[in-house]
Amino acid sequence: MLKDKIADVFNEPGCEKNQAKGAKERKKGCTKPLTPGAAAGGCAFDGAKIVLQPITDVAHLIHAPLACEGNSWDNRGAGSSGSDLWRRSFTTDLTELDVVMGQGERKLYRAVREIARTYAPPAIFVYSTCVTALIGDDIEAVCAKASETCGLPVIPVNAPGFVGSKNLGNKLAGEALLDHVIGTVEPDDVGPTDINILGEFNLAGEFWAVRPLFERLGIRIRACIPGDARYREVAAAHTARATMMECSTALINLARKMEERWGIPFFEGSFYGISDTSDALRQTARLLVGRGAPSDLLDRTEALIAEEEARAWARLEAFRPRLQGKRVLLNTGGVKSWSVVAALMEIGVEIVGTSVKKSTAEDKERIKQLLKDENHMFESMAPRDLYAKLASHEADIMLSGGRTQFIALKAKMPWLDINQERHVAYAGYDGMVELVRRIDLALSNPIWADLRDPAPWDAEGRLTAAGAAPRAEPGRDPAADPTFLAHHRRKFAGAGADDMAEC
Amino acid sequence: MNPVTPLAKAVATNPLKSSQPLGAALAFLGIEGAMPLFHGSQGCTSFALVLLVRHFKETVPLQTTAMDEVATVLGGADHLEEAILTLKTRTGPSLIGICTTALVETRGEDFSGDLALIRGRHAETLGETELVLAQTPDFAGAMEEGWAKAVCATIAQVVPEAESRVAALNRINILPGQHHTVADVEFLRESALAFGLEPVILPDIAGSLDGTVPARWIPTSYGGTPVAAIRGMGRALHTIALAEHVRGAAALLEARTGVPFTVLDTLTGLKAADRYVALLASLSGKPVPAALRRRRSQLEDALLDGHFHIGGLRVAIAAEPDLLYGLASFFAGLGATVALAVTTTGDSPILARVPAETVVVGDLGDLEARASGCDLLVTHSHGRQASERLGIPLMRVGFPIFDRLGSPHRLSIGHEGTRDLIFEVANLVQANRREPTPQSLNPFRDRGESHDGLAQIAAR
C-alpha cells in the first residue's frame, strides 16, 4: 500500500532531524502543508522521476495525461556514456476518452508491450501520476502481468504528484529500487574494492570528473545511482562493499536499508569543494579497508589527495587577487550551501548570506563554524527581498538555481547557476577551480558597467546632462566638432530645453 | 484536401504537445497585472513554469492551488479559495486566470459555481480583480486549445454584453494566435498604428515577455492588455482574428457586442501579408504607408534570392495545427515539398488545407520514424534528438525553444517576417550543404534505390 510506504519513508531512523521528533510527528514527516497560491517546487512524481531517469538504458514510461511528461521531459542534463534511451520520452498520453472509458490499464499494458518490442530495453519503469492514481489504475498489477508476457522487468514507481513534495518522491523512488531492482542480479566479478555512490545525478557529466579519481586508486564503482547508471549495475548494487551517499535528503532511506539488508556501510560525503572531495576519497578507502581491502589503499589515497590538492590550490591562487573581498550571496539548498563556502572563503571571497532551507542540522553547524556568524544564514528569502539585497549592492553576485536567476539579472547583478540546469561540471578538484573561474568571469564581464550606467535621457526621453553635454576629447578643440557646433548653435538660437529632445 | 491519419498506438514517444493549461497560462500572461493560477497539484505548475522560463528566459508569474491527497479526495474548492485570497493579498493582480488541470477535471467539480461563491463571499477583498476560469484539462487538446479557451473565457467574463453598438471609428481588436511571438505581436501593433488605427490586442504578450528590465521587482505580469481595454473591446470597428483557433473567440465577441470579424489564417507569405495590409487599409480608409510598401518590395527580392535554396527541398514539419498550416503554406509557396506533417490533434478544420503529402496526428517519435530522406526538420527544440540521430538539420519553431536564444524576438509574419524566414531557411540549408563526392555522383551507385541527396530524384 502506498500509504504504508509513505509512513515508512517518513519514519526514517537514518535522519537525525526525524529522530529528534516524537513518535507522532515522526510519522507525519517533514512535509509542511502547502499554501495554495504561494507554493513552489515540484511534486512527488517529479521527485521520483528525477531520481530514476538518469538510469540510462531503461525506458521510462509515464502513465498520465500529457502534461506530466509533455511539459517536463528533457529538462535535466544528466550525462550518459552509453544508451540514450533515458532521453526519449514515453507517455500513455491519456485522453478524455481513455479516462472516461476506463481504458487506462489496457493502454498502459499495450504501451509497455510496444516499448518492449521496439526498443528491447533491459527494463521498463512505469510511473503512476495524479490522474491515473485517482481513476484507480492498478499499475502494480499491470506491471506484473507485462513483466511476465514481455519477459523483462517492468517496475512500478508509485509516486503520484498529490501525495507530497519532490523530496518524498525521491524517497519513494528509492523504495521502488529496493522492492524491485537491487539484489535481482548476481554479478560474477565481485571484488573487495567495489563501492556504490548514491544520490549522484551526473548532471553536466559531473561524475566523470570524479570517477577517474576512484579508478586511479583501483576502486570500482559498482553502481552510481542514478547518474550514468545501467540497469544491471543498479540491480547488482547489493554486492558492493561500501556506499557513499551524496545527497542524504534524497536517498537516505535507500542507503540505510541497503546497510540493513546487505550489511553495506555508508557515509555521507560531497564532491563539491576541495577538502570535501578529499574527505570522500579518504572515507571510502577507510570503509573498504575496514571490510577487507588491502591496507595500502589508505596510503595510496593520501598520496593522491596530497598531489591533487596541491595542484588545485595552485590553480586557485591565480584568482585570489581578482576575487579578494568580493561578496557572494548563496541561494541554494543542501550541501552546496556549505561545501562551496569553504573554498570560496579560502581565496578571500566574503559570504554575505547563504540559505539553509534544505540543509540538515549538521550542515547548519558547519556553516556556523565557517561563517562565525549566524546572521548570514537565512531559511528562505522572498524574491522581493533577494532583489532588494542585490539591487542595493549588498552582494556582488548571487549563486543559485535557475528558478531564481532573474531576481539577480533583473537587478543587473551577476548570477551563476549552481543547480541542476547548468551545463558546467563543478565536482571534484577541477570542478572547484572551474567554479571559481566562472565566478570571476561573471563578475568581471564588461556588461555590468554598461548596464548600470543610465541612458543619456530620462523617462520622458529628454536628454540628461550626460547626453546633452558632449565631452570634448582631450587635445581637440570642441568648437571644431560639427555635432558640438550644431548643438550649440541651436542652443544659442534660443531653443528651449524641450527641443533638445530632438537632438 | 488531404487525409489526416490518426496513428493507433498506446505509447507517445517524445511528445510534440505541451499541455492545454500551459497554453492558457501563456494567454493570461498577455494581460496586464495578471496572475495565472493552475488548479491542480503543485507539479503541474512547476513543470509548466520551468518550461515557460526555459523558453522566454524571463520571470514568469504562475501559481498553484497545491492540491494534496486530502483535497483530491474531498474536493478542491477550499484550496481554490485560499489560493485566490493569498494571491490577491500578496500580489494584488488585476486578473486571476484560473486554469484547471487534469487532476481536478478528472475529479469533476462545479468550478464556476465555486468561483461565484468565492466572489460573493469576498466581494470586498477582491474588489476590481477579475476571476477568469478557463477549463483546460491536460487530457484534451494542447497549447492552441488552451490559449483559445483562455481568450474565450476572458471575453465571456470581462467584456460586457452590449445591446446597441457604438463603435469608435479608429478602434480595432486583434486576436493573435498562440504561435505568435513577441516580435509578431509588436508588428501587429505597429502595422495597425501605421494606418492610424488603435488596436486592442488580446492577449498582448509583448509587454511582459519581451525581455525588458523594469526598475523594480514586479510579482505579476507587466505590460500586456489592460483589463480596462478588454472591457471596451465591444466598441471596436472590427476584429481581426489571426488563427483558426481564435475564430471562436472572435465569434463570441461578435455575439456579445456585435463587432464583426475577419479570420486570417496565416500572415506568412507574400499573399497572406498582402491580405492583412489590405484589410488594414480598407478598415482605416488610408493608403498603405511607404514603409510597408518598401517592405513588400524587399520581400519580393528575398523570394527571388531565396527560392534557389528552398525550391525542391523536402521538409518534415511537426507543429500544432495553425502553426503547421502557416509553415507548410510558406514552404509550399517557395516550391518546397512538405513530405510529412505531424500535428497534435485531428480536430482542427485547418488541417484539411495543409499543403502536405501526409498529415498525421502523432508525436516526435512519428516524425523521426518517417522523416528520413527529408532535407529539413521543422519543429520545436525537442526535435533536436531526431535531428541528431537522422543527421537532418533542425529549424526551431513554436514552443518550446529552450536551446536557442531570442526566439521571442523572431518575426515571421508580414512582409518583413516572411523575408527574414526565407533568409533563415536558406542559411540553414547552405550551412548544412553536403559537397558532391565522386561516390555521390557515380551513376552506378545504388541503382534504382533512393539514397541521401538523391531522394528527391528517386521519388519523382
mmCIF file of N, CA, C and O in Angstrom, chain A residues 321-395:
data_model
loop_
_atom_site.group_PDB
_atom_site.id
_atom_site.type_symbol
_atom_site.label_atom_id
_atom_site.label_comp_id
_atom_site.label_asym_id
_atom_site.label_seq_id
_atom_site.Cartn_x
_atom_site.Cartn_y
_atom_site.Cartn_z
ATOM 1 N N PRO A 321 43.908 37.527 -6.258
ATOM 2 C CA PRO A 321 43.919 38.990 -6.407
ATOM 3 C C PRO A 321 42.657 39.523 -7.077
ATOM 4 O O PRO A 321 42.249 40.656 -6.840
ATOM 5 N N ARG A 322 42.013 38.710 -7.888
ATOM 6 C CA ARG A 322 40.825 39.179 -8.619
ATOM 7 C C ARG A 322 39.563 39.087 -7.763
ATOM 8 O O ARG A 322 38.621 39.841 -7.981
ATOM 9 N N LEU A 323 39.529 38.143 -6.847
ATOM 10 C CA LEU A 323 38.286 37.885 -6.117
ATOM 11 C C LEU A 323 38.309 38.330 -4.664
ATOM 12 O O LEU A 323 37.280 38.311 -3.988
ATOM 13 N N GLN A 324 39.471 38.725 -4.189
ATOM 14 C CA GLN A 324 39.614 39.182 -2.810
ATOM 15 C C GLN A 324 38.557 40.230 -2.466
ATOM 16 O O GLN A 324 38.424 41.236 -3.170
ATOM 17 N N GLY A 325 37.780 39.969 -1.419
ATOM 18 C CA GLY A 325 36.820 40.970 -0.954
ATOM 19 C C GLY A 325 35.493 40.991 -1.693
ATOM 20 O O GLY A 325 34.586 41.722 -1.348
ATOM 21 N N LYS A 326 35.350 40.167 -2.726
ATOM 22 C CA LYS A 326 34.062 40.113 -3.430
ATOM 23 C C LYS A 326 33.028 39.441 -2.528
ATOM 24 O O LYS A 326 33.340 38.512 -1.779
ATOM 25 N N ARG A 327 31.791 39.899 -2.635
ATOM 26 C CA ARG A 327 30.744 39.392 -1.744
ATOM 27 C C ARG A 327 29.753 38.503 -2.494
ATOM 28 O O ARG A 327 29.167 38.910 -3.488
ATOM 29 N N VAL A 328 29.568 37.303 -1.977
ATOM 30 C CA VAL A 328 28.725 36.314 -2.648
ATOM 31 C C VAL A 328 27.475 36.041 -1.822
ATOM 32 O O VAL A 328 27.549 35.899 -0.601
ATOM 33 N N LEU A 329 26.348 35.966 -2.526
ATOM 34 C CA LEU A 329 25.098 35.562 -1.888
ATOM 35 C C LEU A 329 24.738 34.186 -2.442
ATOM 36 O O LEU A 329 24.615 34.016 -3.643
ATOM 37 N N LEU A 330 24.628 33.200 -1.526
ATOM 38 C CA LEU A 330 24.295 31.845 -1.963
ATOM 39 C C LEU A 330 22.831 31.586 -1.690
ATOM 40 O O LEU A 330 22.383 31.720 -0.549
ATOM 41 N N ASN A 331 22.087 31.248 -2.726
ATOM 42 C CA ASN A 331 20.683 30.925 -2.501
ATOM 43 C C ASN A 331 20.417 29.537 -3.051
ATOM 44 O O ASN A 331 19.862 29.361 -4.118
ATOM 45 N N THR A 332 20.880 28.551 -2.335
ATOM 46 C CA THR A 332 20.686 27.176 -2.779
ATOM 47 C C THR A 332 20.549 26.303 -1.547
ATOM 48 O O THR A 332 20.857 26.729 -0.445
ATOM 49 N N GLY A 333 20.067 25.098 -1.770
ATOM 50 C CA GLY A 333 19.834 24.254 -0.608
ATOM 51 C C GLY A 333 20.915 23.219 -0.424
ATOM 52 O O GLY A 333 21.854 23.127 -1.206
ATOM 53 N N GLY A 334 20.761 22.439 0.618
ATOM 54 C CA GLY A 334 21.564 21.235 0.807
ATOM 55 C C GLY A 334 23.040 21.477 0.996
ATOM 56 O O GLY A 334 23.467 22.503 1.503
ATOM 57 N N VAL A 335 23.836 20.510 0.559
ATOM 58 C CA VAL A 335 25.260 20.505 0.861
ATOM 59 C C VAL A 335 26.003 21.671 0.223
ATOM 60 O O VAL A 335 26.993 22.143 0.757
ATOM 61 N N LYS A 336 25.495 22.129 -0.938
ATOM 62 C CA LYS A 336 26.229 23.169 -1.625
ATOM 63 C C LYS A 336 26.330 24.433 -0.792
ATOM 64 O O LYS A 336 27.249 25.219 -0.941
ATOM 65 N N SER A 337 25.355 24.613 0.120
ATOM 66 C CA SER A 337 25.351 25.838 0.902
ATOM 67 C C SER A 337 26.562 25.926 1.823
ATOM 68 O O SER A 337 26.907 26.988 2.285
ATOM 69 N N TRP A 338 27.219 24.822 2.138
ATOM 70 C CA TRP A 338 28.433 24.975 2.946
ATOM 71 C C TRP A 338 29.683 24.438 2.267
ATOM 72 O O TRP A 338 30.775 24.916 2.482
ATOM 73 N N SER A 339 29.540 23.441 1.400
ATOM 74 C CA SER A 339 30.747 22.828 0.861
ATOM 75 C C SER A 339 31.459 23.745 -0.122
ATOM 76 O O SER A 339 32.654 23.681 -0.291
ATOM 77 N N VAL A 340 30.686 24.622 -0.759
ATOM 78 C CA VAL A 340 31.288 25.582 -1.671
ATOM 79 C C VAL A 340 31.883 26.750 -0.875
ATOM 80 O O VAL A 340 32.896 27.329 -1.243
ATOM 81 N N VAL A 341 31.216 27.033 0.258
ATOM 82 C CA VAL A 341 31.611 28.176 1.073
ATOM 83 C C VAL A 341 33.080 28.111 1.476
ATOM 84 O O VAL A 341 33.815 29.092 1.356
ATOM 85 N N ALA A 342 33.531 26.938 1.915
ATOM 86 C CA ALA A 342 34.884 26.795 2.440
ATOM 87 C C ALA A 342 35.926 27.223 1.416
ATOM 88 O O ALA A 342 36.806 28.033 1.713
ATOM 89 N N ALA A 343 35.788 26.702 0.219
ATOM 90 C CA ALA A 343 36.789 27.006 -0.803
ATOM 91 C C ALA A 343 36.755 28.476 -1.198
ATOM 92 O O ALA A 343 37.789 29.102 -1.422
ATOM 93 N N LEU A 344 35.552 29.053 -1.270
ATOM 94 C CA LEU A 344 35.456 30.452 -1.644
ATOM 95 C C LEU A 344 36.117 31.343 -0.603
ATOM 96 O O LEU A 344 36.847 32.283 -0.917
ATOM 97 N N MET A 345 35.859 31.022 0.664
ATOM 98 C CA MET A 345 36.428 31.847 1.725
ATOM 99 C C MET A 345 37.950 31.745 1.726
ATOM 100 O O MET A 345 38.646 32.723 2.001
ATOM 101 N N GLU A 346 38.420 30.570 1.400
ATOM 102 C CA GLU A 346 39.860 30.341 1.392
ATOM 103 C C GLU A 346 40.592 31.299 0.444
ATOM 104 O O GLU A 346 41.703 31.708 0.709
ATOM 105 N N ILE A 347 39.945 31.672 -0.653
ATOM 106 C CA ILE A 347 40.639 32.582 -1.570
ATOM 107 C C ILE A 347 40.158 34.028 -1.416
ATOM 108 O O ILE A 347 40.344 34.861 -2.294
ATOM 109 N N GLY A 348 39.529 34.313 -0.283
ATOM 110 C CA GLY A 348 39.278 35.710 0.057
ATOM 111 C C GLY A 348 37.898 36.242 -0.295
ATOM 112 O O GLY A 348 37.650 37.436 -0.219
ATOM 113 N N VAL A 349 36.993 35.354 -0.695
ATOM 114 C CA VAL A 349 35.636 35.802 -1.014
ATOM 115 C C VAL A 349 34.825 35.884 0.271
ATOM 116 O O VAL A 349 34.949 35.035 1.152
ATOM 117 N N GLU A 350 33.997 36.923 0.361
ATOM 118 C CA GLU A 350 33.167 37.075 1.547
ATOM 119 C C GLU A 350 31.769 36.516 1.268
ATOM 120 O O GLU A 350 31.206 36.759 0.196
ATOM 121 N N ILE A 351 31.233 35.750 2.211
ATOM 122 C CA ILE A 351 29.884 35.206 2.026
ATOM 123 C C ILE A 351 28.916 36.110 2.788
ATOM 124 O O ILE A 351 28.947 36.167 4.015
ATOM 125 N N VAL A 352 28.054 36.822 2.056
ATOM 126 C CA VAL A 352 27.142 37.735 2.750
ATOM 127 C C VAL A 352 25.838 37.060 3.149
ATOM 128 O O VAL A 352 25.068 37.599 3.910
ATOM 129 N N GLY A 353 25.601 35.870 2.618
ATOM 130 C CA GLY A 353 24.405 35.173 3.038
ATOM 131 C C GLY A 353 24.333 33.819 2.377
ATOM 132 O O GLY A 353 24.842 33.626 1.269
ATOM 133 N N THR A 354 23.725 32.868 3.067
ATOM 134 C CA THR A 354 23.503 31.562 2.460
ATOM 135 C C THR A 354 22.207 30.988 2.978
ATOM 136 O O THR A 354 21.888 31.114 4.154
ATOM 137 N N SER A 355 21.441 30.406 2.091
ATOM 138 C CA SER A 355 20.162 29.842 2.518
ATOM 139 C C SER A 355 20.406 28.464 3.097
ATOM 140 O O SER A 355 21.311 27.749 2.666
ATOM 141 N N VAL A 356 19.615 28.096 4.078
ATOM 142 C CA VAL A 356 19.805 26.790 4.715
ATOM 143 C C VAL A 356 18.504 26.005 4.697
ATOM 144 O O VAL A 356 18.266 25.147 5.523
ATOM 145 N N LYS A 357 17.666 26.319 3.696
ATOM 146 C CA LYS A 357 16.337 25.723 3.656
ATOM 147 C C LYS A 357 16.396 24.205 3.639
ATOM 148 O O LYS A 357 15.659 23.545 4.352
ATOM 149 N N LYS A 358 17.279 23.666 2.795
ATOM 150 C CA LYS A 358 17.303 22.211 2.677
ATOM 151 C C LYS A 358 18.465 21.603 3.457
ATOM 152 O O LYS A 358 18.795 20.446 3.279
ATOM 153 N N SER A 359 19.114 22.387 4.279
ATOM 154 C CA SER A 359 20.283 21.880 4.988
ATOM 155 C C SER A 359 19.891 21.094 6.225
ATOM 156 O O SER A 359 18.897 21.395 6.882
ATOM 157 N N THR A 360 20.697 20.115 6.567
ATOM 158 C CA THR A 360 20.477 19.356 7.805
ATOM 159 C C THR A 360 21.078 20.140 8.957
ATOM 160 O O THR A 360 21.799 21.118 8.765
ATOM 161 N N ALA A 361 20.817 19.658 10.186
ATOM 162 C CA ALA A 361 21.357 20.318 11.375
ATOM 163 C C ALA A 361 22.880 20.353 11.291
ATOM 164 O O ALA A 361 23.528 21.342 11.656
ATOM 165 N N GLU A 362 23.439 19.262 10.777
ATOM 166 C CA GLU A 362 24.886 19.161 10.653
ATOM 167 C C GLU A 362 25.417 20.207 9.663
ATOM 168 O O GLU A 362 26.411 20.878 9.934
ATOM 169 N N ASP A 363 24.729 20.309 8.510
ATOM 170 C CA ASP A 363 25.096 21.319 7.513
ATOM 171 C C ASP A 363 25.133 22.691 8.158
ATOM 172 O O ASP A 363 26.072 23.459 7.985
ATOM 173 N N LYS A 364 24.076 22.985 8.935
ATOM 174 C CA LYS A 364 23.952 24.313 9.538
ATOM 175 C C LYS A 364 25.100 24.558 10.515
ATOM 176 O O LYS A 364 25.638 25.660 10.586
ATOM 177 N N GLU A 365 25.450 23.533 11.262
ATOM 178 C CA GLU A 365 26.543 23.657 12.228
ATOM 179 C C GLU A 365 27.842 24.007 11.502
ATOM 180 O O GLU A 365 28.593 24.878 11.917
ATOM 181 N N ARG A 366 28.066 23.335 10.383
ATOM 182 C CA ARG A 366 29.268 23.595 9.602
ATOM 183 C C ARG A 366 29.292 25.036 9.101
ATOM 184 O O ARG A 366 30.316 25.701 9.145
ATOM 185 N N ILE A 367 28.120 25.484 8.602
ATOM 186 C CA ILE A 367 28.051 26.863 8.098
ATOM 187 C C ILE A 367 28.375 27.838 9.216
ATOM 188 O O ILE A 367 29.138 28.787 9.043
ATOM 189 N N LYS A 368 27.796 27.585 10.403
ATOM 190 C CA LYS A 368 28.021 28.459 11.554
ATOM 191 C C LYS A 368 29.506 28.564 11.852
ATOM 192 O O LYS A 368 30.038 29.637 12.095
ATOM 193 N N GLN A 369 30.161 27.412 11.836
ATOM 194 C CA GLN A 369 31.596 27.406 12.144
ATOM 195 C C GLN A 369 32.391 28.169 11.079
ATOM 196 O O GLN A 369 33.309 28.914 11.398
ATOM 197 N N LEU A 370 31.994 27.959 9.838
ATOM 198 C CA LEU A 370 32.722 28.606 8.747
ATOM 199 C C LEU A 370 32.539 30.113 8.755
ATOM 200 O O LEU A 370 33.484 30.876 8.627
ATOM 201 N N LEU A 371 31.296 30.541 8.909
ATOM 202 C CA LEU A 371 30.995 31.967 8.784
ATOM 203 C C LEU A 371 31.164 32.709 10.096
ATOM 204 O O LEU A 371 31.178 33.933 10.117
ATOM 205 N N LYS A 372 31.232 31.968 11.179
ATOM 206 C CA LYS A 372 31.403 32.526 12.529
ATOM 207 C C LYS A 372 30.291 33.520 12.865
ATOM 208 O O LYS A 372 30.483 34.445 13.633
ATOM 209 N N ASP A 373 29.159 33.383 12.235
ATOM 210 C CA ASP A 373 28.083 34.338 12.475
ATOM 211 C C ASP A 373 26.783 33.750 11.918
ATOM 212 O O ASP A 373 26.712 33.409 10.752
ATOM 213 N N GLU A 374 25.785 33.661 12.778
ATOM 214 C CA GLU A 374 24.526 33.063 12.317
ATOM 215 C C GLU A 374 23.717 34.011 11.451
ATOM 216 O O GLU A 374 22.812 33.597 10.745
ATOM 217 N N ASN A 375 24.049 35.296 11.521
ATOM 218 C CA ASN A 375 23.218 36.274 10.814
ATOM 219 C C ASN A 375 23.260 36.104 9.304
ATOM 220 O O ASN A 375 22.421 36.624 8.589
ATOM 221 N N HIS A 376 24.262 35.378 8.841
ATOM 222 C CA HIS A 376 24.373 35.205 7.396
ATOM 223 C C HIS A 376 23.528 34.062 6.865
ATOM 224 O O HIS A 376 23.455 33.841 5.680
ATOM 225 N N MET A 377 22.921 33.308 7.801
ATOM 226 C CA MET A 377 22.084 32.192 7.344
ATOM 227 C C MET A 377 20.637 32.653 7.279
ATOM 228 O O MET A 377 20.169 33.370 8.149
ATOM 229 N N PHE A 378 19.950 32.229 6.233
ATOM 230 C CA PHE A 378 18.513 32.505 6.211
ATOM 231 C C PHE A 378 17.766 31.270 5.748
ATOM 232 O O PHE A 378 18.278 30.509 4.923
ATOM 233 N N GLU A 379 16.588 31.049 6.309
ATOM 234 C CA GLU A 379 15.796 29.860 5.945
ATOM 235 C C GLU A 379 15.390 29.949 4.479
ATOM 236 O O GLU A 379 15.678 29.109 3.682
ATOM 237 N N SER A 380 14.675 31.011 4.185
ATOM 238 C CA SER A 380 14.337 31.271 2.791
ATOM 239 C C SER A 380 14.013 32.748 2.701
ATOM 240 O O SER A 380 13.639 33.367 3.692
ATOM 241 N N MET A 381 14.207 33.308 1.530
ATOM 242 C CA MET A 381 14.007 34.736 1.380
ATOM 243 C C MET A 381 13.051 34.974 0.220
ATOM 244 O O MET A 381 13.171 34.318 -0.816
ATOM 245 N N ALA A 382 12.106 35.882 0.387
ATOM 246 C CA ALA A 382 11.156 36.182 -0.682
ATOM 247 C C ALA A 382 11.900 36.821 -1.844
ATOM 248 O O ALA A 382 12.876 37.545 -1.632
ATOM 249 N N PRO A 383 11.442 36.579 -3.078
ATOM 250 C CA PRO A 383 12.105 37.173 -4.247
ATOM 251 C C PRO A 383 12.296 38.672 -4.108
ATOM 252 O O PRO A 383 13.342 39.213 -4.430
ATOM 253 N N ARG A 384 11.269 39.326 -3.566
ATOM 254 C CA ARG A 384 11.332 40.786 -3.415
ATOM 255 C C ARG A 384 12.531 41.189 -2.537
ATOM 256 O O ARG A 384 13.235 42.141 -2.836
ATOM 257 N N ASP A 385 12.756 40.406 -1.470
ATOM 258 C CA ASP A 385 13.850 40.751 -0.548
ATOM 259 C C ASP A 385 15.212 40.447 -1.155
ATOM 260 O O ASP A 385 16.161 41.202 -0.973
ATOM 261 N N LEU A 386 15.286 39.315 -1.862
ATOM 262 C CA LEU A 386 16.541 38.995 -2.547
ATOM 263 C C LEU A 386 16.874 40.085 -3.554
ATOM 264 O O LEU A 386 18.008 40.533 -3.659
ATOM 265 N N TYR A 387 15.842 40.492 -4.283
ATOM 266 C CA TYR A 387 16.018 41.539 -5.291
ATOM 267 C C TYR A 387 16.550 42.815 -4.639
ATOM 268 O O TYR A 387 17.500 43.423 -5.116
ATOM 269 N N ALA A 388 15.936 43.171 -3.507
ATOM 270 C CA ALA A 388 16.344 44.392 -2.822
ATOM 271 C C ALA A 388 17.803 44.291 -2.384
ATOM 272 O O ALA A 388 18.576 45.240 -2.521
ATOM 273 N N LYS A 389 18.180 43.129 -1.879
ATOM 274 C CA LYS A 389 19.548 42.923 -1.408
ATOM 275 C C LYS A 389 20.548 43.111 -2.562
ATOM 276 O O LYS A 389 21.609 43.699 -2.378
ATOM 277 N N LEU A 390 20.182 42.590 -3.706
ATOM 278 C CA LEU A 390 21.080 42.674 -4.850
ATOM 279 C C LEU A 390 21.067 44.074 -5.465
ATOM 280 O O LEU A 390 22.108 44.629 -5.789
ATOM 281 N N ALA A 391 19.849 44.621 -5.587
ATOM 282 C CA ALA A 391 19.726 45.934 -6.235
ATOM 283 C C ALA A 391 20.487 46.992 -5.434
ATOM 284 O O ALA A 391 20.986 47.958 -5.996
ATOM 285 N N SER A 392 20.564 46.801 -4.108
ATOM 286 C CA SER A 392 21.277 47.796 -3.299
ATOM 287 C C SER A 392 22.756 47.428 -3.131
ATOM 288 O O SER A 392 23.447 47.959 -2.276
ATOM 289 N N HIS A 393 23.197 46.470 -3.937
ATOM 290 C CA HIS A 393 24.621 46.091 -3.973
ATOM 291 C C HIS A 393 25.168 45.599 -2.640
ATOM 292 O O HIS A 393 26.306 45.851 -2.301
ATOM 293 N N GLU A 394 24.319 44.884 -1.884
ATOM 294 C CA GLU A 394 24.828 44.285 -0.653
ATOM 295 C C GLU A 394 25.654 43.043 -0.966
ATOM 296 O O GLU A 394 26.353 42.516 -0.109
ATOM 297 N N ALA A 395 25.486 42.545 -2.179
ATOM 298 C CA ALA A 395 26.315 41.429 -2.632
ATOM 299 C C ALA A 395 26.795 41.754 -4.041
ATOM 300 O O ALA A 395 26.192 42.574 -4.737
#
